[in-house]
Coordinates of C-alpha atoms in Angstrom, one line a residue:
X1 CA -69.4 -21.7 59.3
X2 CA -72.6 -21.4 57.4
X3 CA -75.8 -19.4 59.6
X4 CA -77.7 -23.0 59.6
X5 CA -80.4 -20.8 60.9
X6 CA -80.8 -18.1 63.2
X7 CA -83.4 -17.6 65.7
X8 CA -85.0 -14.6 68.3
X9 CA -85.1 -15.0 71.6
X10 CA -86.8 -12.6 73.5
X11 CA -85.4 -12.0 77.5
X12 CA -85.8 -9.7 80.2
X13 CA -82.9 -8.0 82.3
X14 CA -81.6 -4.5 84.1
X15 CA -79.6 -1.0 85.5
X16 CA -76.0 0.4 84.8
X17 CA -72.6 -0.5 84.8
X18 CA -69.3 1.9 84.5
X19 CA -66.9 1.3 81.4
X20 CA -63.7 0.0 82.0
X21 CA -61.0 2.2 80.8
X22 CA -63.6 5.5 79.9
X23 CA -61.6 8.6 81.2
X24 CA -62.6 11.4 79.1
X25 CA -60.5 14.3 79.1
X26 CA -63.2 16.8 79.2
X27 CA -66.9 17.4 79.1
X28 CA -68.5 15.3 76.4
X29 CA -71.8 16.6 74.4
X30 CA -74.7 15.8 76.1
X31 CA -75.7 12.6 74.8
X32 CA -79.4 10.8 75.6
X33 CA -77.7 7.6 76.6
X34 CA -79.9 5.0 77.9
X35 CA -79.9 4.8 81.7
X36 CA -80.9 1.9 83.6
X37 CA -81.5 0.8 87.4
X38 CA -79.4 -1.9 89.0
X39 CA -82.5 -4.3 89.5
X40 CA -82.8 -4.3 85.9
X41 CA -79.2 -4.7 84.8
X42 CA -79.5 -7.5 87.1
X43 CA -82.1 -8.9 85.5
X44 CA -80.7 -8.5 81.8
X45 CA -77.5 -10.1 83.4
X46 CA -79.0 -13.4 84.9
X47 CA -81.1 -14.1 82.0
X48 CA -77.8 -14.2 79.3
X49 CA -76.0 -16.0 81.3
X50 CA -79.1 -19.0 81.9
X51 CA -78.9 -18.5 77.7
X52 CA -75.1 -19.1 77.4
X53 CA -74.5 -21.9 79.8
X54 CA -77.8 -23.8 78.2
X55 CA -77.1 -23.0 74.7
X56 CA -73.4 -21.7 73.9
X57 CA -72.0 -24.4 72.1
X58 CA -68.4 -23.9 73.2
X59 CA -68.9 -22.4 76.5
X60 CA -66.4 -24.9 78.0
X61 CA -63.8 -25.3 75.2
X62 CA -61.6 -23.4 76.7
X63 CA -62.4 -23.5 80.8
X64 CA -63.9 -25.7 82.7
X65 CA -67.3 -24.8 84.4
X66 CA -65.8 -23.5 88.2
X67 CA -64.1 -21.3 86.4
X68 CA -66.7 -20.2 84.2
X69 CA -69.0 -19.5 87.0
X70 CA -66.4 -17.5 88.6
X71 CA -66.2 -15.4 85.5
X72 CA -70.0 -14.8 85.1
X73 CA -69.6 -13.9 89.4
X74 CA -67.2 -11.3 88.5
X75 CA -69.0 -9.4 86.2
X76 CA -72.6 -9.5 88.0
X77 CA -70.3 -7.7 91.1
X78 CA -69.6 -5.2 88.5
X79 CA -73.2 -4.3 87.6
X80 CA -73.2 -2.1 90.9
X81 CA -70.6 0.5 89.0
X82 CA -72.8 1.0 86.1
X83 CA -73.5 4.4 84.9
X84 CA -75.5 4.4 81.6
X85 CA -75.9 2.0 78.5
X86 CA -72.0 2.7 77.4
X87 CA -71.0 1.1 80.5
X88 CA -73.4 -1.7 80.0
X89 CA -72.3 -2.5 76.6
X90 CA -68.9 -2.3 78.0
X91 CA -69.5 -5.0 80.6
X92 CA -71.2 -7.4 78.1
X93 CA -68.6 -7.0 75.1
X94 CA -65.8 -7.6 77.7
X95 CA -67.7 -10.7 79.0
X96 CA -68.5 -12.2 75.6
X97 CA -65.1 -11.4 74.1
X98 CA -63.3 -13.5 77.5
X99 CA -64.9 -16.3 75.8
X100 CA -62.8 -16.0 72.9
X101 CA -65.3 -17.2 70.3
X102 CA -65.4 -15.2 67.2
X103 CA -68.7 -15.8 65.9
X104 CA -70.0 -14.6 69.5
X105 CA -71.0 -11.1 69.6
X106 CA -73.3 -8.3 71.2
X107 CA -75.7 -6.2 68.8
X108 CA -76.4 -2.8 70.2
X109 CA -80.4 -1.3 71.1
X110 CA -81.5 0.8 68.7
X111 CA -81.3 3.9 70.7
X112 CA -77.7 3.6 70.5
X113 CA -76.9 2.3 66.8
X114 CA -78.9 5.8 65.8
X115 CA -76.9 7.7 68.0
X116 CA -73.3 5.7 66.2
X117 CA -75.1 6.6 63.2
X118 CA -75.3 10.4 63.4
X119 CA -72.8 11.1 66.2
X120 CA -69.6 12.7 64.8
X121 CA -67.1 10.0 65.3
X122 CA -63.2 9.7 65.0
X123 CA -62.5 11.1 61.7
X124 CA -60.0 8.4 60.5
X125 CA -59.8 4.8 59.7
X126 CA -57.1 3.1 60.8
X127 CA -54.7 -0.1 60.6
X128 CA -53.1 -1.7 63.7
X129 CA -49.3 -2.5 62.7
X130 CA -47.1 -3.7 64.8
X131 CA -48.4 -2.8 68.4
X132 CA -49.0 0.5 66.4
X133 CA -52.2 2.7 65.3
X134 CA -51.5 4.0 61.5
X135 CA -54.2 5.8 59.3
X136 CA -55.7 4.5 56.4
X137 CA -57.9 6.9 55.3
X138 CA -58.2 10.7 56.5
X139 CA -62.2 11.1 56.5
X140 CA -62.2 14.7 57.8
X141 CA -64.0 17.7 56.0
X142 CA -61.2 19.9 55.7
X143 CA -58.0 18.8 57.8
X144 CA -55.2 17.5 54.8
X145 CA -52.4 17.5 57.5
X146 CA -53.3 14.0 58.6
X147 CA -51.8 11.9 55.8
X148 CA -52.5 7.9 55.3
X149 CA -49.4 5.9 56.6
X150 CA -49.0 8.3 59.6
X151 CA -49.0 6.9 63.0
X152 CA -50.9 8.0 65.4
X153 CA -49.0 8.7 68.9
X154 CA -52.2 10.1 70.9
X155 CA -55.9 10.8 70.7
X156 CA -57.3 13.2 73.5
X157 CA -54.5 12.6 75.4
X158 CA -54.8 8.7 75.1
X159 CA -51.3 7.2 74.1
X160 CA -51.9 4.9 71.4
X161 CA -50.6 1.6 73.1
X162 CA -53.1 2.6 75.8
X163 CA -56.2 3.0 73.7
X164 CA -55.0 -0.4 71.9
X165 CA -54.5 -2.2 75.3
X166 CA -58.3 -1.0 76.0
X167 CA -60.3 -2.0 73.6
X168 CA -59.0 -5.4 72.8
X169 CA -60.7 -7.2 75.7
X170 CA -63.7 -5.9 74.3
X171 CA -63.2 -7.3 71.1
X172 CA -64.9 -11.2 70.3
X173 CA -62.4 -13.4 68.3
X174 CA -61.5 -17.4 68.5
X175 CA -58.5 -18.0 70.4
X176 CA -55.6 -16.3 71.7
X177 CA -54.0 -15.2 68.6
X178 CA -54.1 -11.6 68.0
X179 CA -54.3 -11.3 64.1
X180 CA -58.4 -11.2 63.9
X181 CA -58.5 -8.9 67.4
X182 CA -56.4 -6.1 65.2
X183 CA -58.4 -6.3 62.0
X184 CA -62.0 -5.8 64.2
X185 CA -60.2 -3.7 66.1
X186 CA -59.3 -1.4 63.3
X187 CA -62.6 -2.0 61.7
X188 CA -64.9 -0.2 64.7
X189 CA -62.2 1.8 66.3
X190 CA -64.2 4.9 66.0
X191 CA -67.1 3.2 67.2
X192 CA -65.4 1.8 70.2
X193 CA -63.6 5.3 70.8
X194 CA -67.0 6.8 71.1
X195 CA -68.5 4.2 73.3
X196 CA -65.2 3.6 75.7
X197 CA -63.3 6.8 75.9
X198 CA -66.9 9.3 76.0
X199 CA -69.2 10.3 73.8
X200 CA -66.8 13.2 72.5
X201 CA -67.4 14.8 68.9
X202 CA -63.9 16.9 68.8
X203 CA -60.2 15.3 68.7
X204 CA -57.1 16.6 69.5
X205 CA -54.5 14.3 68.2
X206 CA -50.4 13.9 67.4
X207 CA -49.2 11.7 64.8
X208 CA -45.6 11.3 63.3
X209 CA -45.0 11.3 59.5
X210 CA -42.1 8.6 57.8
X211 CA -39.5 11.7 58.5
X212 CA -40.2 11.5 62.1
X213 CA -42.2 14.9 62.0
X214 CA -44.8 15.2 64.8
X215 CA -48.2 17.4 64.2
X216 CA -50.6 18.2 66.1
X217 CA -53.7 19.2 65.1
X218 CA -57.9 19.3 67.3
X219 CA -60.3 17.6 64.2
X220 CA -64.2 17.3 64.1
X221 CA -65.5 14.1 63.9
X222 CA -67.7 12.8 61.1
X223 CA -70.8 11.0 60.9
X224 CA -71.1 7.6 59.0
X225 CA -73.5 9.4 56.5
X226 CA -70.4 11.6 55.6
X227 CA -67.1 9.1 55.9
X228 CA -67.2 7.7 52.6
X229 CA -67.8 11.0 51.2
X230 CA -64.5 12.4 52.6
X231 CA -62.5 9.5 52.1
X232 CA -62.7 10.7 48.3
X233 CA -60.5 13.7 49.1
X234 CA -57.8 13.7 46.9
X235 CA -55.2 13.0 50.1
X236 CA -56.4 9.4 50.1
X237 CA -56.3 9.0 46.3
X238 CA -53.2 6.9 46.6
X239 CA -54.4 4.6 49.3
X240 CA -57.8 4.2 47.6
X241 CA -55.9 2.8 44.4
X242 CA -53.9 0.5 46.9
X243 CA -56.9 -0.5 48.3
X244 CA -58.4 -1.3 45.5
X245 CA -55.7 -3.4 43.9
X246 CA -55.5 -5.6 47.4
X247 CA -59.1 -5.9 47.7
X248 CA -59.7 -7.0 44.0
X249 CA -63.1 -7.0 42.1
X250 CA -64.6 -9.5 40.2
X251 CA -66.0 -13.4 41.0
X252 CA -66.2 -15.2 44.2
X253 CA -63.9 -17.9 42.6
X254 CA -61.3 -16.4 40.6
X255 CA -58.2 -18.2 38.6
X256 CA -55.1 -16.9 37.3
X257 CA -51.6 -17.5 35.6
X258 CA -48.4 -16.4 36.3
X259 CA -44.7 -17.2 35.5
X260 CA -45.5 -18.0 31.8
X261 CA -48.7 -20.0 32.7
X262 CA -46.4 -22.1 35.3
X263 CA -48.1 -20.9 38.4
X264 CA -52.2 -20.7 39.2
X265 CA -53.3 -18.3 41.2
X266 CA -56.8 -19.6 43.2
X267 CA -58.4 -16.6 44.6
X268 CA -61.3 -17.7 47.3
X269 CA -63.0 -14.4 48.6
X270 CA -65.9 -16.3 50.4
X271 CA -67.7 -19.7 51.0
X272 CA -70.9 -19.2 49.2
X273 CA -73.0 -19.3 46.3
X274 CA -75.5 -21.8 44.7
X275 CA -72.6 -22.8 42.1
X276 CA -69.4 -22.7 44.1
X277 CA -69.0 -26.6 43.8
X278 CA -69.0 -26.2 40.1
X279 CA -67.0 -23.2 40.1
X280 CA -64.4 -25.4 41.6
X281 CA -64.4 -28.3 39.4
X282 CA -64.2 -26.1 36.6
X283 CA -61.0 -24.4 38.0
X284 CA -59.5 -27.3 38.8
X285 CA -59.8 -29.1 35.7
X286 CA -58.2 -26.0 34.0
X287 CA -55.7 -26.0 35.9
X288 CA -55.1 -30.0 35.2
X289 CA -55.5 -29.6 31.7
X290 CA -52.8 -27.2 31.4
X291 CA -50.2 -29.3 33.7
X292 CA -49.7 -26.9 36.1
X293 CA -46.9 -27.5 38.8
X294 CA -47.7 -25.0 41.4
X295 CA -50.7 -23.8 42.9
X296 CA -51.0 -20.4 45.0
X297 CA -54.1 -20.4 47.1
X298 CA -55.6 -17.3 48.5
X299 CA -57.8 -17.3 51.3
X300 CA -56.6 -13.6 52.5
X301 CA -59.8 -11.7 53.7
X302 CA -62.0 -15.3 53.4
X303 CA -64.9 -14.9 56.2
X304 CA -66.0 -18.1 55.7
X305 CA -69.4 -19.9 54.9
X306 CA -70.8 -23.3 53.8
X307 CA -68.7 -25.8 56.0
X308 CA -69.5 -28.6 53.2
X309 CA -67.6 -26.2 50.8
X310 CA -64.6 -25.9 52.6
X311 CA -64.3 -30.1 52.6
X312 CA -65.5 -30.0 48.3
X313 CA -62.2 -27.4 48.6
X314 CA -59.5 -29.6 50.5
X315 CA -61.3 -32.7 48.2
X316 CA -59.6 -31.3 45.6
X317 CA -56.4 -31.2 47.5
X318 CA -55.4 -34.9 47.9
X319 CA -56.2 -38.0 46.6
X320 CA -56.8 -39.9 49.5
X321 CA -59.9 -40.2 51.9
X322 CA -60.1 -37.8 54.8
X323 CA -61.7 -36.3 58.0
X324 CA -63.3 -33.1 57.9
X325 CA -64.5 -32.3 61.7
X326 CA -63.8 -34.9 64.1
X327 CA -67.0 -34.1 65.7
X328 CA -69.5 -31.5 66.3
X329 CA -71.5 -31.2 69.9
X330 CA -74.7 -29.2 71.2
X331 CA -75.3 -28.4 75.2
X332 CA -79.2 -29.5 74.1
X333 CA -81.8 -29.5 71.5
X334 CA -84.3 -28.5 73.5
X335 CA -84.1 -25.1 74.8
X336 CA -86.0 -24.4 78.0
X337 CA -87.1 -21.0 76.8
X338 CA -88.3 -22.7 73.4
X339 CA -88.1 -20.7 69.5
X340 CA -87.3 -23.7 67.4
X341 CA -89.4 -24.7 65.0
X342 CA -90.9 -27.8 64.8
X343 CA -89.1 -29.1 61.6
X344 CA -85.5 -27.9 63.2
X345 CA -86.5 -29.8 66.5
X346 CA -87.3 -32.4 64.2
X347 CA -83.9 -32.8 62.2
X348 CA -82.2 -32.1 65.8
X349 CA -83.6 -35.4 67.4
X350 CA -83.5 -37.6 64.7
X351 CA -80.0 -36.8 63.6
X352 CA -77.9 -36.7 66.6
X353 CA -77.2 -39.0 69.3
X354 CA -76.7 -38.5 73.2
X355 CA -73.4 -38.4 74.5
X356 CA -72.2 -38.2 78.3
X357 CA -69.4 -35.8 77.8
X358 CA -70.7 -33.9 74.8
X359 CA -74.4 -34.0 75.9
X360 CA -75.4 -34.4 72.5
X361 CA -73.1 -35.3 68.7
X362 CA -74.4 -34.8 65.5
X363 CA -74.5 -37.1 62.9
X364 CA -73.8 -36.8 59.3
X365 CA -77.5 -36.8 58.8
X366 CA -77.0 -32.9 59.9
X367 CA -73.5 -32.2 58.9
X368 CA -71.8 -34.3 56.0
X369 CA -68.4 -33.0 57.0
X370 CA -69.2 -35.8 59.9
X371 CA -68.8 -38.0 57.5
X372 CA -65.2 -39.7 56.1
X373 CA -64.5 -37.3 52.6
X374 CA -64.0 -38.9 49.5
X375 CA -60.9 -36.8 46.9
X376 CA -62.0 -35.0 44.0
X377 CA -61.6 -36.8 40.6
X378 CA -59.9 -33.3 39.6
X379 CA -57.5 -33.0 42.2
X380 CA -54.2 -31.2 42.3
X381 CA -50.9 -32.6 42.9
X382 CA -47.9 -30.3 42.3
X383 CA -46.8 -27.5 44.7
X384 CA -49.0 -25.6 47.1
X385 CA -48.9 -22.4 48.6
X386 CA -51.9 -20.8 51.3
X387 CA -52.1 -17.2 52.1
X388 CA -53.8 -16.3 54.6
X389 CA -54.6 -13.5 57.2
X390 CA -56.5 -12.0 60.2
X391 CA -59.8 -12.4 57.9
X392 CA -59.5 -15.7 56.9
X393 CA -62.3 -17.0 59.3
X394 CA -64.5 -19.5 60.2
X395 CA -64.7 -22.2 57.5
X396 CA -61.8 -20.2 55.7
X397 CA -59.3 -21.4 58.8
X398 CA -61.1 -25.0 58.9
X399 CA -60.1 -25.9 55.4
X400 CA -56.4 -24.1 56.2
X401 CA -56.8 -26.3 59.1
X402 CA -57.5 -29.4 57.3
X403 CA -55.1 -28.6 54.1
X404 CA -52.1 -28.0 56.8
X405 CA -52.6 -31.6 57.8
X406 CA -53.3 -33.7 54.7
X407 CA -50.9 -31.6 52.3
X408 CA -47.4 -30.5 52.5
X409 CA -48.8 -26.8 51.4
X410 CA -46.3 -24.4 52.5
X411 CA -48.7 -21.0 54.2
X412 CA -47.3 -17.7 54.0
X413 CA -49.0 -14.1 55.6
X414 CA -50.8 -13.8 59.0
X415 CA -52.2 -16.8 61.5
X416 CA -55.7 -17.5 60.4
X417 CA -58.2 -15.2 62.2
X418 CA -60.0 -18.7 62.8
X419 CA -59.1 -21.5 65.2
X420 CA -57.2 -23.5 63.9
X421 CA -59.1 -26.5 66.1
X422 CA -62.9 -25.0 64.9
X423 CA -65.1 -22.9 66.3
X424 CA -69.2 -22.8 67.4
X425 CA -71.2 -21.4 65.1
X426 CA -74.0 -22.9 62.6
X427 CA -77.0 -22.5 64.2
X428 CA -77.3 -19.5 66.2
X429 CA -80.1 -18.3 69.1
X430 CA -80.6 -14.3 69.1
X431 CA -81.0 -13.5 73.4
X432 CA -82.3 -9.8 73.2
X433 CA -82.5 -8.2 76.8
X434 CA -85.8 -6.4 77.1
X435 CA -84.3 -3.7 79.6
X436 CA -81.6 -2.9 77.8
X437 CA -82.4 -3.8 74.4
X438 CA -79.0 -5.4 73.6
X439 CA -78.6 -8.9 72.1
X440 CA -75.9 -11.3 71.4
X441 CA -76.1 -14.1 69.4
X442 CA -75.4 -17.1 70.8
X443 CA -73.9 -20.0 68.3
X444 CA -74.7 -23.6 69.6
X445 CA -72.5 -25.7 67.4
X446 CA -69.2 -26.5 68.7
X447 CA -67.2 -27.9 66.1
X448 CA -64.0 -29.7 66.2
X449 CA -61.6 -29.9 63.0
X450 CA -60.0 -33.4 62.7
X451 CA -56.4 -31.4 62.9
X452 CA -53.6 -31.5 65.2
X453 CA -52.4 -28.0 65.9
X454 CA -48.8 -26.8 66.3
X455 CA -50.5 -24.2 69.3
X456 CA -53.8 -25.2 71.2
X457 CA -56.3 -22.1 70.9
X458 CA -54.6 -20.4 68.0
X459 CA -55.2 -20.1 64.5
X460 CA -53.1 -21.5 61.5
X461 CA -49.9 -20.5 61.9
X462 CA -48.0 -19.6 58.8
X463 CA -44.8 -21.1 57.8
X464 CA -43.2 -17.5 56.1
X465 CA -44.7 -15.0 58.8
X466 CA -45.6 -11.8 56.6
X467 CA -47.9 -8.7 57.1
X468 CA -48.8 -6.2 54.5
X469 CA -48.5 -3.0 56.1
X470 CA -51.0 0.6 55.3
X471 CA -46.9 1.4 53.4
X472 CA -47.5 -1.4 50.8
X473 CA -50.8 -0.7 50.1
X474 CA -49.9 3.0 49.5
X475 CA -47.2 0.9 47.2
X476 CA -49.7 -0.9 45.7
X477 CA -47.0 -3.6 46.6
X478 CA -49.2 -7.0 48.1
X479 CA -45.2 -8.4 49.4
X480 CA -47.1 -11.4 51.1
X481 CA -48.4 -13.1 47.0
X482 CA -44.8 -11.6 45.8
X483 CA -43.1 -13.7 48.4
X484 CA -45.5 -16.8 47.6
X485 CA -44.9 -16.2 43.7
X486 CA -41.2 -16.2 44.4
X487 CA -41.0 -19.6 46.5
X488 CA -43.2 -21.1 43.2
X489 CA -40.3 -19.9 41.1
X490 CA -38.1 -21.4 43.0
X491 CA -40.0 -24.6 42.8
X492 CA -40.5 -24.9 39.6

């Protein structure tokens, strides 16, 4: 979903909280963690939660308010166990994540982003496969005995399924599918190591090559100024070339041909840009002019962005009218503790309507998407294909959303790290908590896609289930476009 716009919020809160599942295994370095009083933790507590049940778009999208209450209820009783800023952020990530909104998330203080920043972390980045922790890259100094591909049995004693089981409560994604929770997972896991398991700068850790060999070996962490530096050893110079052929370079909007100019391959790596509608018509009218049959779409690591251009996508889809979102609601328009401009509160009361349920609905005065959608002149009509995985997010999973109802497209890879029923983003309200210094930004549209889903509260769910796994990007081999450019054969 597009950042309508984003807004600070200044609060006030308080004291310490102890981190679930934090067991150290021995003394960490001292580390000049922020430590708080109970009052104040309090305090910081009370005033997010007045901000998320007044603001938070989706807040009751998934539970009703008793239960919600109870929730909140829970966690305050928790604030008594608090031990020093880790703990705190624990509390709050676990609490934001149980409302299983993506776009919802805590920022840390600044005190403790410097100390992430030159703290020696976990000296690895790693994929989740399969229940299973596998490196990526080896970012140590000097240790070549951890090689990408291995996976990782134990870190300080911490089984991996244990350290997995941990941190994924902590982690904010839409839903209950588990494809988005892996990739954030993966994508802070030293960060969250640090932050959940003790503030330790050494590791002692097994892994288990393709053989079955098992080696142990105690690693210094690295600090972020130094990871990308190391990840240029030559033991990663095969995963970096994998990397780099999945990843691609080049434009936002890409189009290729394949099986003797019978397939087009439409690459979409974001929502965004000033010229994105054009880039589209252009691409499709290539692709009409040269008669093309069969259309591979690829929405694979797609975070999202303007909602309008994820309809102008699916326009060129069908040739019928359609719905886009079926609605989009706010809890109010008027925050009690004020921050929107004039003009926003403005365009907020002219264009929407109150609504008994829904408190307020916005019209297509705000949000075209509102609106019925009109097809493309250029659209396409022959054989489609969607990939998609953890990444594709936000208005990414919307237009799979929408395409999975209005097309007979056939979606091959991982469930959509996006719900496949919307999400609450858009505009967004910043709540920083003086005493702690944390904030979380607060998204206040809830939006509803005009879908029916195969699974309430999951993501779009792919016809051919496929994952690439850290193996096929040491291959260079991307199985899940292979398997897409196969069935396209086949169709042809």
């Amino acid at each position: 979903m597009p950042y309508f716009i984003t807004f600070l919020i200044a609060f006030c809160f308080c004291d310490p909280v102890k981190a679930q599942n934090r067991k150290p295994t021995y003394n960490p370095p001292p580390i000049a963690l922020r430590k708080l009083n109970e009052g104040q933790h309090k305090a910081d507590f009370d005033k997010l939660e007045h901000a998320l049940v007044e603001t938070y778009g989706g807040i009751y999208r998934l539970s009703d308010s008793i239960n919600v209450q109870k929730r909140f209820d829970k966690y305050r009783r928790q604030l008594a166990t608090i031990n020093d800023q880790a703990d705190f952020i624990s509390l709050l990530t676990t609490l934001i994540a149980s409302f299983r909104e993506g776009h919802m998330k805590v920022e840390y203080d600044d005190e403790t982003n410097n100390l992430l920043k030159t703290s020696k972390l976990f000296p690895f980045t790693i994929m989740v496969e399969n229940g299973k922790l596998r490196v990526l890259y080896n970012e140590t100094a000097e240790d070549q005995s951890i090689t990408p591909g291995m996976e990782i049995l134990s870190i300080n004693g911490h089984q991996s399924g244990q350290l997995i089981k941990a941190m994924i409560p902590h982690i904010s994604a839409d839903g209950y599918g588990y494809s988005h929770r892996n990739k954030r997972l993966a994508d802070n896991f030293p960060q969250n190591l640090w932050l959940y398991f003790g503030q330790q700068d050494r590791f002692t850790m097994k892994a288990k090559d393709s053989a079955g060999k098992v080696i142990t070996t105690n690693v210094v962490g690295v600090t972020d100024a130094n990871r990308e530096v190391n990840r240029l050893s030559i033991v990663n110079l095969q995963v970096r070339k994998g990397v780099t052929q999945f990843e691609g370079r080049g434009p936002n909007v890409s189009l290729s041909f394949t099986n003797e100019g019978k397939t087009a391959n439409l690459r979409i790596q974001g929502f965004k840009g000033k010229e994105f509608e054009n880039e589209l018509d252009s691409v499709f009218r290539i692709v009409d002019q040269k008669n093309t049959k069969t259309l591979i779409l690829d929405l694979r690591g797609n975070g999202g962005g303007e909602d309008v251009y994820g309809a102008a996508l699916v326009s060129h889809l069908t040739s019928a009218p359609f719905r886009y979102f079926r609605k989009i609601q706010m809890r109010t328009i008027k925050p009690s503790f004020g921050g929107w401009s004039h003009d926003l509160l403005n365009i907020l009361d002219t264009g929407t309507v109150a609504d008994p349920v829904d408190r307020h609905l916005l019209t297509g005065a705000i949000k075209a998407g509102i609106n019925i959608q009109q097809p493309s002149s250029i659209n396409f009509k022959g054989k489609l294909f969607v990939l998609t995985d953890g990444y594709t997010f936000s208005t990414a999973a919307d237009a799979a959303a929408v395409i999975r109802r209005i097309t007979t497209a056939i979606f091959i890879g991982e469930e959509t790290g996006g719900g496949a029923e919307g999400n609450t983003s858009g505009i967004f309200l910043q709540a920083k908590l003086p005493n702690s210094g944390l904030k979380v930004n607060i998204p206040c549209l809830c939006y509803w896609n005009a879908v029916t889903v195969r699974k309430n509260n999951r993501g779009v769910l792919p016809d051919h289930p496929l994952v690439n796994s850290v193996t096929d990007i040491l291959e260079s081999n991307d199985r899940q476009w292979k398997y897409a450019a196969a069935l396209a054969l086949e169709s042809d």
